[in-house]
Amino acid sequence: TQLLEQSPQFLSIQEGENLTVYCNSSSVFSSLQWYRQEPGEGPVLLVTVVTGGEVKKLKRLTFQFGDARKDSSLHITAAQPGDTGLYLCAGAEKGGSEKLVFGKGTKLTVNP
Amino acid sequence: DTGVSQDPRHKITKRGQNVTFRCDPISEHNRLYWYRQTLGQGPEFLTYFQNEAQLEKSRLLSDRFSAERPKGSFSTLEIQRTEQGDSAMYLCASSQRQTRRTGELFFGEGSRLTVL
């Protein structure tokens, strides 16, 4: 079973700052997804990346899939308090089970 | 509301009791997943179904855990002889299987279990 490692585990920043969180593995993924979860709720999908080197933008969020499809990053520009939450990456191993395996997440707090 | 619904949202039970959670997926989705999430951790995979067939089970799913999806629609997750270590949020998700990759998971709000 592949392991998805996310870093940092916790991040507390001021409104307006930029940040990047990372998701790394030794396994190759057929696709990788990023979810955001708020307390007491289920995760909600932000983006799916499929192609190595792919970059996707969602307003102030930029997602990148590594060339080798083993890692991904999420960059947030000019963070806002509404960005506060647990950011989870999840992947399905290429050639393996189709279940999604999640990382432990990065808990982001954006202070006003 | 056509999202994934879970019931109950909260369950408090005493150690040794049995509990059952229900999940109603999005109606057109053929895949249904159960995950468990403890505080500060990401969701851990338990099992998933395609239609009524249970295709994979995690080693986390001990013999005290059983999941069913009898008609390929709703699913139940039963935990027998609960232990304090079973305290967690149990998340259900559904998706529409795609030919090339795992589809987006739509999660319910979860069922939080507290075992005293």
JSON list of C-alpha atoms in Angstrom, two decimals:
[
{"chain": "A", "resi": 1, "resn": "THR", "atom": "CA", "xyz": [0.00, 0.00, 0.00]},
{"chain": "A", "resi": 2, "resn": "GLN", "atom": "CA", "xyz": [1.42, 3.35, -1.03]},
{"chain": "A", "resi": 3, "resn": "LEU", "atom": "CA", "xyz": [1.97, 6.08, 1.52]},
{"chain": "A", "resi": 4, "resn": "LEU", "atom": "CA", "xyz": [1.08, 9.68, 0.81]},
{"chain": "A", "resi": 5, "resn": "GLU", "atom": "CA", "xyz": [3.03, 12.10, 2.97]},
{"chain": "A", "resi": 6, "resn": "GLN", "atom": "CA", "xyz": [1.80, 15.64, 3.33]},
{"chain": "A", "resi": 7, "resn": "SER", "atom": "CA", "xyz": [3.78, 18.58, 4.63]},
{"chain": "A", "resi": 8, "resn": "PRO", "atom": "CA", "xyz": [3.61, 20.66, 6.62]},
{"chain": "A", "resi": 9, "resn": "GLN", "atom": "CA", "xyz": [1.19, 19.00, 8.99]},
{"chain": "A", "resi": 10, "resn": "PHE", "atom": "CA", "xyz": [0.10, 22.37, 10.44]},
{"chain": "A", "resi": 11, "resn": "LEU", "atom": "CA", "xyz": [0.35, 25.84, 8.95]},
{"chain": "A", "resi": 12, "resn": "SER", "atom": "CA", "xyz": [-0.81, 29.10, 10.53]},
{"chain": "A", "resi": 13, "resn": "ILE", "atom": "CA", "xyz": [-0.44, 32.28, 8.50]},
{"chain": "A", "resi": 14, "resn": "GLN", "atom": "CA", "xyz": [-1.77, 35.81, 8.26]},
{"chain": "A", "resi": 15, "resn": "GLU", "atom": "CA", "xyz": [-4.36, 36.90, 5.73]},
{"chain": "A", "resi": 16, "resn": "GLY", "atom": "CA", "xyz": [-2.72, 37.95, 2.48]},
{"chain": "A", "resi": 17, "resn": "GLU", "atom": "CA", "xyz": [0.29, 35.63, 2.71]},
{"chain": "A", "resi": 18, "resn": "ASN", "atom": "CA", "xyz": [1.13, 32.98, 0.14]},
{"chain": "A", "resi": 19, "resn": "LEU", "atom": "CA", "xyz": [1.69, 29.32, 0.99]},
{"chain": "A", "resi": 20, "resn": "THR", "atom": "CA", "xyz": [2.52, 25.97, -0.54]},
{"chain": "A", "resi": 21, "resn": "VAL", "atom": "CA", "xyz": [1.67, 22.52, 0.77]},
{"chain": "A", "resi": 22, "resn": "TYR", "atom": "CA", "xyz": [3.13, 19.30, -0.52]},
{"chain": "A", "resi": 23, "resn": "CYS", "atom": "CA", "xyz": [2.05, 15.74, -1.12]},
{"chain": "A", "resi": 24, "resn": "ASN", "atom": "CA", "xyz": [4.78, 13.16, -1.76]},
{"chain": "A", "resi": 25, "resn": "SER", "atom": "CA", "xyz": [4.98, 9.44, -2.36]},
{"chain": "A", "resi": 26, "resn": "SER", "atom": "CA", "xyz": [7.34, 6.80, -3.69]},
{"chain": "A", "resi": 27, "resn": "SER", "atom": "CA", "xyz": [4.50, 5.35, -5.76]},
{"chain": "A", "resi": 28, "resn": "VAL", "atom": "CA", "xyz": [3.26, 6.39, -9.18]},
{"chain": "A", "resi": 29, "resn": "PHE", "atom": "CA", "xyz": [-0.37, 7.48, -9.35]},
{"chain": "A", "resi": 30, "resn": "SER", "atom": "CA", "xyz": [-2.80, 7.26, -12.22]},
{"chain": "A", "resi": 31, "resn": "SER", "atom": "CA", "xyz": [-4.43, 10.39, -10.83]},
{"chain": "A", "resi": 32, "resn": "LEU", "atom": "CA", "xyz": [-4.24, 12.51, -7.73]},
{"chain": "A", "resi": 33, "resn": "GLN", "atom": "CA", "xyz": [-6.97, 14.52, -6.09]},
{"chain": "A", "resi": 34, "resn": "TRP", "atom": "CA", "xyz": [-6.99, 17.38, -3.60]},
{"chain": "A", "resi": 35, "resn": "TYR", "atom": "CA", "xyz": [-9.82, 17.76, -1.11]},
{"chain": "A", "resi": 36, "resn": "ARG", "atom": "CA", "xyz": [-10.65, 20.37, 1.51]},
{"chain": "A", "resi": 37, "resn": "GLN", "atom": "CA", "xyz": [-12.40, 19.43, 4.72]},
{"chain": "A", "resi": 38, "resn": "GLU", "atom": "CA", "xyz": [-13.99, 21.69, 7.30]},
{"chain": "A", "resi": 39, "resn": "PRO", "atom": "CA", "xyz": [-14.69, 20.58, 10.89]},
{"chain": "A", "resi": 40, "resn": "GLY", "atom": "CA", "xyz": [-17.67, 18.26, 11.21]},
{"chain": "A", "resi": 41, "resn": "GLU", "atom": "CA", "xyz": [-18.05, 17.81, 7.46]},
{"chain": "A", "resi": 42, "resn": "GLY", "atom": "CA", "xyz": [-16.87, 15.40, 4.82]},
{"chain": "A", "resi": 43, "resn": "PRO", "atom": "CA", "xyz": [-14.05, 16.28, 2.41]},
{"chain": "A", "resi": 44, "resn": "VAL", "atom": "CA", "xyz": [-14.98, 18.18, -0.75]},
{"chain": "A", "resi": 45, "resn": "LEU", "atom": "CA", "xyz": [-13.06, 17.74, -3.98]},
{"chain": "A", "resi": 46, "resn": "LEU", "atom": "CA", "xyz": [-11.05, 20.74, -5.21]},
{"chain": "A", "resi": 47, "resn": "VAL", "atom": "CA", "xyz": [-9.26, 19.29, -8.24]},
{"chain": "A", "resi": 48, "resn": "THR", "atom": "CA", "xyz": [-8.11, 16.12, -9.99]},
{"chain": "A", "resi": 49, "resn": "VAL", "atom": "CA", "xyz": [-4.76, 16.01, -11.79]},
{"chain": "A", "resi": 50, "resn": "VAL", "atom": "CA", "xyz": [-4.03, 13.23, -14.24]},
{"chain": "A", "resi": 51, "resn": "THR", "atom": "CA", "xyz": [-1.10, 14.10, -16.49]},
{"chain": "A", "resi": 52, "resn": "GLY", "atom": "CA", "xyz": [2.50, 14.37, -15.26]},
{"chain": "A", "resi": 53, "resn": "GLY", "atom": "CA", "xyz": [3.53, 18.03, -15.12]},
{"chain": "A", "resi": 54, "resn": "GLU", "atom": "CA", "xyz": [-0.07, 19.20, -15.23]},
{"chain": "A", "resi": 55, "resn": "VAL", "atom": "CA", "xyz": [-0.92, 22.54, -13.65]},
{"chain": "A", "resi": 56, "resn": "LYS", "atom": "CA", "xyz": [-4.47, 23.49, -12.76]},
{"chain": "A", "resi": 57, "resn": "LYS", "atom": "CA", "xyz": [-5.72, 26.76, -11.35]},
{"chain": "A", "resi": 58, "resn": "LEU", "atom": "CA", "xyz": [-8.82, 27.32, -9.27]},
{"chain": "A", "resi": 59, "resn": "LYS", "atom": "CA", "xyz": [-9.07, 31.04, -8.51]},
{"chain": "A", "resi": 60, "resn": "ARG", "atom": "CA", "xyz": [-6.21, 31.68, -6.04]},
{"chain": "A", "resi": 61, "resn": "LEU", "atom": "CA", "xyz": [-5.28, 27.99, -5.80]},
{"chain": "A", "resi": 62, "resn": "THR", "atom": "CA", "xyz": [-2.70, 26.44, -8.12]},
{"chain": "A", "resi": 63, "resn": "PHE", "atom": "CA", "xyz": [-2.22, 22.67, -8.23]},
{"chain": "A", "resi": 64, "resn": "GLN", "atom": "CA", "xyz": [0.72, 20.91, -9.83]},
{"chain": "A", "resi": 65, "resn": "PHE", "atom": "CA", "xyz": [1.27, 17.22, -10.53]},
{"chain": "A", "resi": 66, "resn": "GLY", "atom": "CA", "xyz": [4.89, 16.09, -10.61]},
{"chain": "A", "resi": 67, "resn": "ASP", "atom": "CA", "xyz": [6.40, 14.97, -13.90]},
{"chain": "A", "resi": 68, "resn": "ALA", "atom": "CA", "xyz": [6.79, 11.43, -12.58]},
{"chain": "A", "resi": 69, "resn": "ARG", "atom": "CA", "xyz": [3.28, 11.46, -11.09]},
{"chain": "A", "resi": 70, "resn": "LYS", "atom": "CA", "xyz": [4.59, 10.72, -7.62]},
{"chain": "A", "resi": 71, "resn": "ASP", "atom": "CA", "xyz": [4.04, 14.09, -5.99]},
{"chain": "A", "resi": 72, "resn": "SER", "atom": "CA", "xyz": [1.88, 17.18, -6.06]},
{"chain": "A", "resi": 73, "resn": "SER", "atom": "CA", "xyz": [1.75, 20.65, -4.63]},
{"chain": "A", "resi": 74, "resn": "LEU", "atom": "CA", "xyz": [-0.95, 23.17, -3.79]},
{"chain": "A", "resi": 75, "resn": "HIS", "atom": "CA", "xyz": [-0.09, 26.86, -3.80]},
{"chain": "A", "resi": 76, "resn": "ILE", "atom": "CA", "xyz": [-2.48, 29.46, -2.40]},
{"chain": "A", "resi": 77, "resn": "THR", "atom": "CA", "xyz": [-1.97, 33.10, -3.25]},
{"chain": "A", "resi": 78, "resn": "ALA", "atom": "CA", "xyz": [-3.12, 35.87, -0.92]},
{"chain": "A", "resi": 79, "resn": "ALA", "atom": "CA", "xyz": [-4.72, 33.49, 1.58]},
{"chain": "A", "resi": 80, "resn": "GLN", "atom": "CA", "xyz": [-8.02, 34.46, 3.16]},
{"chain": "A", "resi": 81, "resn": "PRO", "atom": "CA", "xyz": [-9.66, 33.29, 6.39]},
{"chain": "A", "resi": 82, "resn": "GLY", "atom": "CA", "xyz": [-12.16, 31.36, 4.29]},
{"chain": "A", "resi": 83, "resn": "ASP", "atom": "CA", "xyz": [-9.28, 29.15, 3.10]},
{"chain": "A", "resi": 84, "resn": "THR", "atom": "CA", "xyz": [-8.95, 27.73, 6.61]},
{"chain": "A", "resi": 85, "resn": "GLY", "atom": "CA", "xyz": [-9.42, 23.97, 6.64]},
{"chain": "A", "resi": 86, "resn": "LEU", "atom": "CA", "xyz": [-7.79, 20.57, 6.31]},
{"chain": "A", "resi": 87, "resn": "TYR", "atom": "CA", "xyz": [-6.27, 20.02, 2.87]},
{"chain": "A", "resi": 88, "resn": "LEU", "atom": "CA", "xyz": [-6.04, 16.38, 1.87]},
{"chain": "A", "resi": 89, "resn": "CYS", "atom": "CA", "xyz": [-4.39, 14.76, -1.10]},
{"chain": "A", "resi": 90, "resn": "ALA", "atom": "CA", "xyz": [-5.59, 11.38, -2.31]},
{"chain": "A", "resi": 91, "resn": "GLY", "atom": "CA", "xyz": [-4.32, 9.05, -4.99]},
{"chain": "A", "resi": 92, "resn": "ALA", "atom": "CA", "xyz": [-5.10, 5.83, -6.76]},
{"chain": "A", "resi": 93, "resn": "GLU", "atom": "CA", "xyz": [-1.96, 3.80, -7.42]},
{"chain": "A", "resi": 94, "resn": "LYS", "atom": "CA", "xyz": [-1.25, 3.19, -11.10]},
{"chain": "A", "resi": 95, "resn": "GLY", "atom": "CA", "xyz": [-1.86, -0.42, -11.99]},
{"chain": "A", "resi": 96, "resn": "GLY", "atom": "CA", "xyz": [-3.12, -1.18, -8.51]},
{"chain": "A", "resi": 97, "resn": "SER", "atom": "CA", "xyz": [-6.36, -1.01, -6.61]},
{"chain": "A", "resi": 98, "resn": "GLU", "atom": "CA", "xyz": [-8.81, 1.65, -7.65]},
{"chain": "A", "resi": 99, "resn": "LYS", "atom": "CA", "xyz": [-9.42, 2.73, -4.09]},
{"chain": "A", "resi": 100, "resn": "LEU", "atom": "CA", "xyz": [-8.33, 6.23, -3.10]},
{"chain": "A", "resi": 101, "resn": "VAL", "atom": "CA", "xyz": [-5.70, 6.47, -0.38]},
{"chain": "A", "resi": 102, "resn": "PHE", "atom": "CA", "xyz": [-5.50, 9.72, 1.56]},
{"chain": "A", "resi": 103, "resn": "GLY", "atom": "CA", "xyz": [-2.62, 11.55, 3.15]},
{"chain": "A", "resi": 104, "resn": "LYS", "atom": "CA", "xyz": [-2.92, 12.80, 6.72]},
{"chain": "A", "resi": 105, "resn": "GLY", "atom": "CA", "xyz": [-3.58, 16.32, 5.54]},
{"chain": "A", "resi": 106, "resn": "THR", "atom": "CA", "xyz": [-2.31, 19.82, 6.15]},
{"chain": "A", "resi": 107, "resn": "LYS", "atom": "CA", "xyz": [-4.32, 21.82, 8.64]},
{"chain": "A", "resi": 108, "resn": "LEU", "atom": "CA", "xyz": [-4.29, 25.43, 7.46]},
{"chain": "A", "resi": 109, "resn": "THR", "atom": "CA", "xyz": [-5.33, 28.37, 9.62]},
{"chain": "A", "resi": 110, "resn": "VAL", "atom": "CA", "xyz": [-5.51, 31.81, 8.05]},
{"chain": "A", "resi": 111, "resn": "ASN", "atom": "CA", "xyz": [-5.72, 34.54, 10.66]},
{"chain": "A", "resi": 112, "resn": "PRO", "atom": "CA", "xyz": [-7.48, 37.84, 9.86]},
{"chain": "B", "resi": 1, "resn": "ASP", "atom": "CA", "xyz": [-31.00, 17.24, -1.31]},
{"chain": "B", "resi": 2, "resn": "THR", "atom": "CA", "xyz": [-29.39, 14.72, -3.66]},
{"chain": "B", "resi": 3, "resn": "GLY", "atom": "CA", "xyz": [-26.05, 14.39, -1.89]},
{"chain": "B", "resi": 4, "resn": "VAL", "atom": "CA", "xyz": [-24.71, 11.50, 0.17]},
{"chain": "B", "resi": 5, "resn": "SER", "atom": "CA", "xyz": [-26.57, 11.13, 3.43]},
{"chain": "B", "resi": 6, "resn": "GLN", "atom": "CA", "xyz": [-25.47, 9.27, 6.53]},
{"chain": "B", "resi": 7, "resn": "ASP", "atom": "CA", "xyz": [-27.40, 8.25, 9.60]},
{"chain": "B", "resi": 8, "resn": "PRO", "atom": "CA", "xyz": [-27.03, 8.72, 12.50]},
{"chain": "B", "resi": 9, "resn": "ARG", "atom": "CA", "xyz": [-24.77, 11.76, 12.58]},
{"chain": "B", "resi": 10, "resn": "HIS", "atom": "CA", "xyz": [-23.72, 11.01, 16.12]},
{"chain": "B", "resi": 11, "resn": "LYS", "atom": "CA", "xyz": [-23.76, 7.81, 18.14]},
{"chain": "B", "resi": 12, "resn": "ILE", "atom": "CA", "xyz": [-22.64, 7.33, 21.73]},
{"chain": "B", "resi": 13, "resn": "THR", "atom": "CA", "xyz": [-22.49, 3.75, 22.94]},
{"chain": "B", "resi": 14, "resn": "LYS", "atom": "CA", "xyz": [-21.01, 1.67, 25.68]},
{"chain": "B", "resi": 15, "resn": "ARG", "atom": "CA", "xyz": [-18.13, -0.68, 25.06]},
{"chain": "B", "resi": 16, "resn": "GLY", "atom": "CA", "xyz": [-19.36, -4.07, 23.94]},
{"chain": "B", "resi": 17, "resn": "GLN", "atom": "CA", "xyz": [-22.52, -2.85, 22.24]},
{"chain": "B", "resi": 18, "resn": "ASN", "atom": "CA", "xyz": [-23.22, -3.22, 18.53]},
{"chain": "B", "resi": 19, "resn": "VAL", "atom": "CA", "xyz": [-23.78, -0.20, 16.29]},
{"chain": "B", "resi": 20, "resn": "THR", "atom": "CA", "xyz": [-24.95, 0.17, 12.70]},
{"chain": "B", "resi": 21, "resn": "PHE", "atom": "CA", "xyz": [-24.48, 3.10, 10.35]},
{"chain": "B", "resi": 22, "resn": "ARG", "atom": "CA", "xyz": [-26.41, 3.68, 7.17]},
{"chain": "B", "resi": 23, "resn": "CYS", "atom": "CA", "xyz": [-25.30, 5.46, 4.02]},
{"chain": "B", "resi": 24, "resn": "ASP", "atom": "CA", "xyz": [-27.48, 6.55, 1.12]},
{"chain": "B", "resi": 25, "resn": "PRO", "atom": "CA", "xyz": [-25.28, 7.43, -1.87]},
{"chain": "B", "resi": 26, "resn": "ILE", "atom": "CA", "xyz": [-26.05, 9.68, -4.81]},
{"chain": "B", "resi": 27, "resn": "SER", "atom": "CA", "xyz": [-28.58, 7.63, -6.74]},
{"chain": "B", "resi": 28, "resn": "GLU", "atom": "CA", "xyz": [-26.75, 7.30, -10.06]},
{"chain": "B", "resi": 29, "resn": "HIS", "atom": "CA", "xyz": [-23.40, 6.39, -8.47]},
{"chain": "B", "resi": 30, "resn": "ASN", "atom": "CA", "xyz": [-22.38, 2.76, -8.72]},
{"chain": "B", "resi": 31, "resn": "ARG", "atom": "CA", "xyz": [-19.47, 2.89, -6.26]},
{"chain": "B", "resi": 32, "resn": "LEU", "atom": "CA", "xyz": [-19.75, 3.30, -2.52]},
{"chain": "B", "resi": 33, "resn": "TYR", "atom": "CA", "xyz": [-16.86, 3.66, -0.09]},
{"chain": "B", "resi": 34, "resn": "TRP", "atom": "CA", "xyz": [-16.47, 3.57, 3.68]},
{"chain": "B", "resi": 35, "resn": "TYR", "atom": "CA", "xyz": [-13.63, 5.42, 5.36]},
{"chain": "B", "resi": 36, "resn": "ARG", "atom": "CA", "xyz": [-12.73, 6.00, 9.00]},
{"chain": "B", "resi": 37, "resn": "GLN", "atom": "CA", "xyz": [-11.19, 9.24, 10.22]},
{"chain": "B", "resi": 38, "resn": "THR", "atom": "CA", "xyz": [-9.74, 9.96, 13.64]},
{"chain": "B", "resi": 39, "resn": "LEU", "atom": "CA", "xyz": [-8.88, 13.39, 14.97]},
{"chain": "B", "resi": 40, "resn": "GLY", "atom": "CA", "xyz": [-5.99, 14.99, 13.12]},
{"chain": "B", "resi": 41, "resn": "GLN", "atom": "CA", "xyz": [-5.73, 12.21, 10.53]},
{"chain": "B", "resi": 42, "resn": "GLY", "atom": "CA", "xyz": [-6.81, 11.77, 6.95]},
{"chain": "B", "resi": 43, "resn": "PRO", "atom": "CA", "xyz": [-9.55, 9.30, 6.06]},
{"chain": "B", "resi": 44, "resn": "GLU", "atom": "CA", "xyz": [-8.46, 5.65, 6.20]},
{"chain": "B", "resi": 45, "resn": "PHE", "atom": "CA", "xyz": [-9.94, 3.31, 3.63]},
{"chain": "B", "resi": 46, "resn": "LEU", "atom": "CA", "xyz": [-12.14, 0.53, 5.01]},
{"chain": "B", "resi": 47, "resn": "THR", "atom": "CA", "xyz": [-13.99, -1.00, 2.07]},
{"chain": "B", "resi": 48, "resn": "TYR", "atom": "CA", "xyz": [-15.74, -0.27, -1.19]},
{"chain": "B", "resi": 49, "resn": "PHE", "atom": "CA", "xyz": [-18.56, -1.65, -3.32]},
{"chain": "B", "resi": 50, "resn": "GLN", "atom": "CA", "xyz": [-19.29, -1.56, -6.98]},
{"chain": "B", "resi": 51, "resn": "ASN", "atom": "CA", "xyz": [-23.03, -2.00, -7.18]},
{"chain": "B", "resi": 52, "resn": "GLU", "atom": "CA", "xyz": [-23.74, -4.78, -4.66]},
{"chain": "B", "resi": 53, "resn": "ALA", "atom": "CA", "xyz": [-20.31, -6.44, -4.88]},
{"chain": "B", "resi": 54, "resn": "GLN", "atom": "CA", "xyz": [-17.78, -5.73, -2.16]},
{"chain": "B", "resi": 55, "resn": "LEU", "atom": "CA", "xyz": [-14.57, -5.42, -4.16]},
{"chain": "B", "resi": 56, "resn": "GLU", "atom": "CA", "xyz": [-11.97, -4.66, -1.52]},
{"chain": "B", "resi": 57, "resn": "LYS", "atom": "CA", "xyz": [-11.61, -4.67, 2.23]},
{"chain": "B", "resi": 58, "resn": "SER", "atom": "CA", "xyz": [-8.85, -3.10, 4.28]},
{"chain": "B", "resi": 59, "resn": "ARG", "atom": "CA", "xyz": [-6.95, -5.02, 6.92]},
{"chain": "B", "resi": 60, "resn": "LEU", "atom": "CA", "xyz": [-8.35, -2.37, 9.27]},
{"chain": "B", "resi": 61, "resn": "LEU", "atom": "CA", "xyz": [-11.72, -4.05, 8.84]},
{"chain": "B", "resi": 62, "resn": "SER", "atom": "CA", "xyz": [-11.51, -6.69, 11.56]},
{"chain": "B", "resi": 63, "resn": "ASP", "atom": "CA", "xyz": [-14.01, -9.49, 11.90]},
{"chain": "B", "resi": 64, "resn": "ARG", "atom": "CA", "xyz": [-16.07, -7.23, 14.16]},
{"chain": "B", "resi": 65, "resn": "PHE", "atom": "CA", "xyz": [-16.81, -5.00, 11.17]},
{"chain": "B", "resi": 66, "resn": "SER", "atom": "CA", "xyz": [-19.19, -5.92, 8.39]},
{"chain": "B", "resi": 67, "resn": "ALA", "atom": "CA", "xyz": [-20.50, -3.88, 5.51]},
{"chain": "B", "resi": 68, "resn": "GLU", "atom": "CA", "xyz": [-23.28, -4.64, 3.09]},
{"chain": "B", "resi": 69, "resn": "ARG", "atom": "CA", "xyz": [-24.90, -3.08, 0.07]},
{"chain": "B", "resi": 70, "resn": "PRO", "atom": "CA", "xyz": [-27.66, -5.56, -0.59]},
{"chain": "B", "resi": 71, "resn": "LYS", "atom": "CA", "xyz": [-29.37, -4.03, -3.59]},
{"chain": "B", "resi": 72, "resn": "GLY", "atom": "CA", "xyz": [-26.58, -1.86, -4.87]},
{"chain": "B", "resi": 73, "resn": "SER", "atom": "CA", "xyz": [-28.17, 1.24, -3.38]},
{"chain": "B", "resi": 74, "resn": "PHE", "atom": "CA", "xyz": [-27.81, 2.09, 0.33]},
{"chain": "B", "resi": 75, "resn": "SER", "atom": "CA", "xyz": [-25.13, 0.50, 2.49]},
{"chain": "B", "resi": 76, "resn": "THR", "atom": "CA", "xyz": [-24.78, -0.38, 6.15]},
{"chain": "B", "resi": 77, "resn": "LEU", "atom": "CA", "xyz": [-21.65, -0.64, 8.26]},
{"chain": "B", "resi": 78, "resn": "GLU", "atom": "CA", "xyz": [-22.03, -2.66, 11.44]},
{"chain": "B", "resi": 79, "resn": "ILE", "atom": "CA", "xyz": [-19.54, -2.79, 14.27]},
{"chain": "B", "resi": 80, "resn": "GLN", "atom": "CA", "xyz": [-20.02, -5.60, 16.77]},
{"chain": "B", "resi": 81, "resn": "ARG", "atom": "CA", "xyz": [-18.70, -5.61, 20.34]},
{"chain": "B", "resi": 82, "resn": "THR", "atom": "CA", "xyz": [-17.47, -2.04, 20.06]},
{"chain": "B", "resi": 83, "resn": "GLU", "atom": "CA", "xyz": [-14.17, -1.03, 21.65]},
{"chain": "B", "resi": 84, "resn": "GLN", "atom": "CA", "xyz": [-12.96, 2.40, 22.70]},
{"chain": "B", "resi": 85, "resn": "GLY", "atom": "CA", "xyz": [-10.51, 2.33, 19.80]},
{"chain": "B", "resi": 86, "resn": "ASP", "atom": "CA", "xyz": [-13.46, 2.27, 17.40]},
{"chain": "B", "resi": 87, "resn": "SER", "atom": "CA", "xyz": [-14.29, 5.86, 18.33]},
{"chain": "B", "resi": 88, "resn": "ALA", "atom": "CA", "xyz": [-13.94, 7.84, 15.10]},
{"chain": "B", "resi": 89, "resn": "MET", "atom": "CA", "xyz": [-15.82, 9.55, 12.30]},
{"chain": "B", "resi": 90, "resn": "TYR", "atom": "CA", "xyz": [-17.12, 7.01, 9.79]},
{"chain": "B", "resi": 91, "resn": "LEU", "atom": "CA", "xyz": [-17.35, 8.58, 6.36]},
{"chain": "B", "resi": 92, "resn": "CYS", "atom": "CA", "xyz": [-19.28, 7.26, 3.41]},
{"chain": "B", "resi": 93, "resn": "ALA", "atom": "CA", "xyz": [-18.59, 8.38, -0.14]},
{"chain": "B", "resi": 94, "resn": "SER", "atom": "CA", "xyz": [-19.96, 7.52, -3.54]},
{"chain": "B", "resi": 95, "resn": "SER", "atom": "CA", "xyz": [-18.66, 7.91, -7.06]},
{"chain": "B", "resi": 96, "resn": "GLN", "atom": "CA", "xyz": [-19.35, 7.00, -10.63]},
{"chain": "B", "resi": 97, "resn": "ARG", "atom": "CA", "xyz": [-16.70, 4.62, -11.88]},
{"chain": "B", "resi": 98, "resn": "GLN", "atom": "CA", "xyz": [-14.74, 6.02, -14.80]},
{"chain": "B", "resi": 99, "resn": "THR", "atom": "CA", "xyz": [-12.94, 3.90, -17.33]},
{"chain": "B", "resi": 100, "resn": "ARG", "atom": "CA", "xyz": [-9.47, 5.36, -16.95]},
{"chain": "B", "resi": 101, "resn": "ARG", "atom": "CA", "xyz": [-9.24, 6.61, -13.43]},
{"chain": "B", "resi": 102, "resn": "THR", "atom": "CA", "xyz": [-10.85, 6.73, -10.04]},
{"chain": "B", "resi": 103, "resn": "GLY", "atom": "CA", "xyz": [-13.68, 9.22, -10.12]},
{"chain": "B", "resi": 104, "resn": "GLU", "atom": "CA", "xyz": [-14.39, 12.05, -7.75]},
{"chain": "B", "resi": 105, "resn": "LEU", "atom": "CA", "xyz": [-15.61, 10.96, -4.34]},
{"chain": "B", "resi": 106, "resn": "PHE", "atom": "CA", "xyz": [-18.66, 12.70, -2.96]},
{"chain": "B", "resi": 107, "resn": "PHE", "atom": "CA", "xyz": [-18.63, 12.40, 0.82]},
{"chain": "B", "resi": 108, "resn": "GLY", "atom": "CA", "xyz": [-21.42, 12.47, 3.32]},
{"chain": "B", "resi": 109, "resn": "GLU", "atom": "CA", "xyz": [-21.10, 14.45, 6.53]},
{"chain": "B", "resi": 110, "resn": "GLY", "atom": "CA", "xyz": [-20.09, 11.36, 8.45]},
{"chain": "B", "resi": 111, "resn": "SER", "atom": "CA", "xyz": [-21.29, 9.43, 11.46]},
{"chain": "B", "resi": 112, "resn": "ARG", "atom": "CA", "xyz": [-19.34, 10.19, 14.61]},
{"chain": "B", "resi": 113, "resn": "LEU", "atom": "CA", "xyz": [-19.02, 7.25, 16.98]},
{"chain": "B", "resi": 114, "resn": "THR", "atom": "CA", "xyz": [-18.04, 7.62, 20.62]},
{"chain": "B", "resi": 115, "resn": "VAL", "atom": "CA", "xyz": [-17.48, 4.43, 22.59]},
{"chain": "B", "resi": 116, "resn": "LEU", "atom": "CA", "xyz": [-17.48, 4.94, 26.35]}
]
